[in-house]
Coordinates of C-alpha atoms in Angstrom, one line a residue:
X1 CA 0.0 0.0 0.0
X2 CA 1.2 3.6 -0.9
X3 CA 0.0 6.8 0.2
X4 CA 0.7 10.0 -0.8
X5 CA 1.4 12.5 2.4
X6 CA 1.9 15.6 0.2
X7 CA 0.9 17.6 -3.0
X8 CA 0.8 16.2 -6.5
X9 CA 4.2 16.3 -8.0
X10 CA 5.9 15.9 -4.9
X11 CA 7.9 13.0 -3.6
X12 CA 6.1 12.7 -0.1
X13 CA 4.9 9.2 -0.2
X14 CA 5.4 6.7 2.2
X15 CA 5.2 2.5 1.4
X16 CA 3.4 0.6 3.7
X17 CA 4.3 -3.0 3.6
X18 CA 3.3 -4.8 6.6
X19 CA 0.7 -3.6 10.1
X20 CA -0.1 -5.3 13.1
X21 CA -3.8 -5.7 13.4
X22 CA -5.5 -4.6 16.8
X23 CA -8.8 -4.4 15.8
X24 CA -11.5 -6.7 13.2
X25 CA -8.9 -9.4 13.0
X26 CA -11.9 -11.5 12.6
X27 CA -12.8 -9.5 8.9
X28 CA -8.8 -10.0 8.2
X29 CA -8.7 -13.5 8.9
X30 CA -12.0 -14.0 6.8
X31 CA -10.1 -12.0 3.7
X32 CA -6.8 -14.4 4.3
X33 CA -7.1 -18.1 5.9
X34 CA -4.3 -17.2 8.2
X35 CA -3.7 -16.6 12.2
X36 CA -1.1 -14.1 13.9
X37 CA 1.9 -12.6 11.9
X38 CA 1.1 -14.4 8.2
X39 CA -2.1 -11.9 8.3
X40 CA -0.2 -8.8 7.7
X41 CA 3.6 -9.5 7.2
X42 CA 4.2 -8.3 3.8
X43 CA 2.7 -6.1 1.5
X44 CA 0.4 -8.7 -0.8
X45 CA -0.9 -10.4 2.7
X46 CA -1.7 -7.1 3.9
X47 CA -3.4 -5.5 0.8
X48 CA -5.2 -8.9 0.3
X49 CA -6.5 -9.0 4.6
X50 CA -7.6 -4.9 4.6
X51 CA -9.8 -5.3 0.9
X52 CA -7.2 -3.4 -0.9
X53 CA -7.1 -2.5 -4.6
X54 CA -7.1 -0.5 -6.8
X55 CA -10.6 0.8 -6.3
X56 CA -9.2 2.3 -3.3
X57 CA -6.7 4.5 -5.7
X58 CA -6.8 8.2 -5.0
X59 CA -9.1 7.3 -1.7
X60 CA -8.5 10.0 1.1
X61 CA -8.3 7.4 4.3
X62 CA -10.6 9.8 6.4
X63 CA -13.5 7.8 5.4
X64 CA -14.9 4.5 4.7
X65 CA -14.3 1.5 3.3
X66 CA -10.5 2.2 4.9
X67 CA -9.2 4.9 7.1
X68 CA -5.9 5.9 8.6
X69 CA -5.5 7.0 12.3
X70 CA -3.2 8.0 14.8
X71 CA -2.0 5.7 17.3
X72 CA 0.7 6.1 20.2
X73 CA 3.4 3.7 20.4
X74 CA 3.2 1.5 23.5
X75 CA 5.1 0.8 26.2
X76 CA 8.4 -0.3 25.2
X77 CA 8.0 0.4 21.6
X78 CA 10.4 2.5 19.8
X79 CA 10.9 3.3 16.4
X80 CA 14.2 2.2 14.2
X81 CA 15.2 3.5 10.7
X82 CA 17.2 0.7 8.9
X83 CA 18.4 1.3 5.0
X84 CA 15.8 0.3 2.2
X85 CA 15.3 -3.1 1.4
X86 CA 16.0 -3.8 -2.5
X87 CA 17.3 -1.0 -3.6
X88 CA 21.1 -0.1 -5.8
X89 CA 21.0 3.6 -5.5
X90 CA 21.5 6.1 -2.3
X91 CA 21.6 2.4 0.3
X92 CA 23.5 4.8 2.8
X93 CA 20.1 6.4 3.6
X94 CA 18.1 5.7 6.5
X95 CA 14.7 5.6 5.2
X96 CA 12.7 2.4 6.3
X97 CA 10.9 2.7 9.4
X98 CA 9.6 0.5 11.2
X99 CA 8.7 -0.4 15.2
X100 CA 12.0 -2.2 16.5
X101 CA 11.8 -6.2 17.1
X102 CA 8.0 -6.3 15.8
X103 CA 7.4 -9.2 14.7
X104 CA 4.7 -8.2 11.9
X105 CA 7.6 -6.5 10.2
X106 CA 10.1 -8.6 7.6
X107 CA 13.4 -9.0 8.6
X108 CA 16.3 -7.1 6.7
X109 CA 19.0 -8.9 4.8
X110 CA 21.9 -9.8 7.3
X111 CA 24.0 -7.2 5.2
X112 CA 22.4 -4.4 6.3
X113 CA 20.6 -5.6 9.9
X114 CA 23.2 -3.8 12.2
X115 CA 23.1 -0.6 10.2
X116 CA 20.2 0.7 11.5
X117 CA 19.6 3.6 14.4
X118 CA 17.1 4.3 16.9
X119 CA 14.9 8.0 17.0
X120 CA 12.8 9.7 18.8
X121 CA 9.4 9.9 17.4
X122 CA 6.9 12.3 19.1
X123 CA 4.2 12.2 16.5
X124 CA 2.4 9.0 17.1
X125 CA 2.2 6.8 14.2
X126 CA -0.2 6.2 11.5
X127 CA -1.9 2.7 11.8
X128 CA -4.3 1.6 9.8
X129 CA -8.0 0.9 11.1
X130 CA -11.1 -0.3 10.0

């Protein structure tokens, strides 16, 4: 799932690719014959468990059939930028984000596991709900 977070024209997208459910796991597990982690863990599972397609394109996630809201991390949750996964050009940058040792999220290649750094987030995150 992508979603654009700025004006047309401007790179200010961000790639979601994996969410831990906390709500309507039973509609999830009704899209995808699955339990726990192989629900969400990757971006086809997850598009396939929320409804996702492209009927959905250009949709604003402040209304129905999916929207976005903001969550606070919980207690011993912090937040980790690691290099992209699968990319050739600029791998020095930190831009993969994700909630450090969750298990909904895909591991990164060996090579680049240890290059990663914590940050402070004070903005709570965006988590999908239903």
């Amino acid at each position: 799932m992508n979603i654009t977070a700025g004006v047309e024209g401007y790179g200010a997208g961000a790639l979601i690719r994996a969410v831990e459910p906390i709500d309507g796991i039973d509609v999830l597990q009704s899209r995808r014959a699955k339990n726990a982690v192989e629900l969400t863990n990757g971006p086809a599972k997850l598009c396939q468990a929320l409804g996702i397609d492209m009927s959905l394109y250009g949709h604003g996630f402040t209304s129905s059939p999916l929207v976005l809201r903001y969550a606070a991390l919980r207690r011993g949750e912090r937040i980790v930028r690691t290099p992209r996964v699968g990319i050739t050009k600029a791998t020095e940058r930190l831009r993969r984000f994700v909630i450090a040792n969750n298990p909904y999220v895909s591991k990164a290649p060996r090579s680049i596991r240890n290059r990663g750094e914590s940050i402070v987030v004070k903005l709570p995150m965006v988590l999908p709900a239903r």
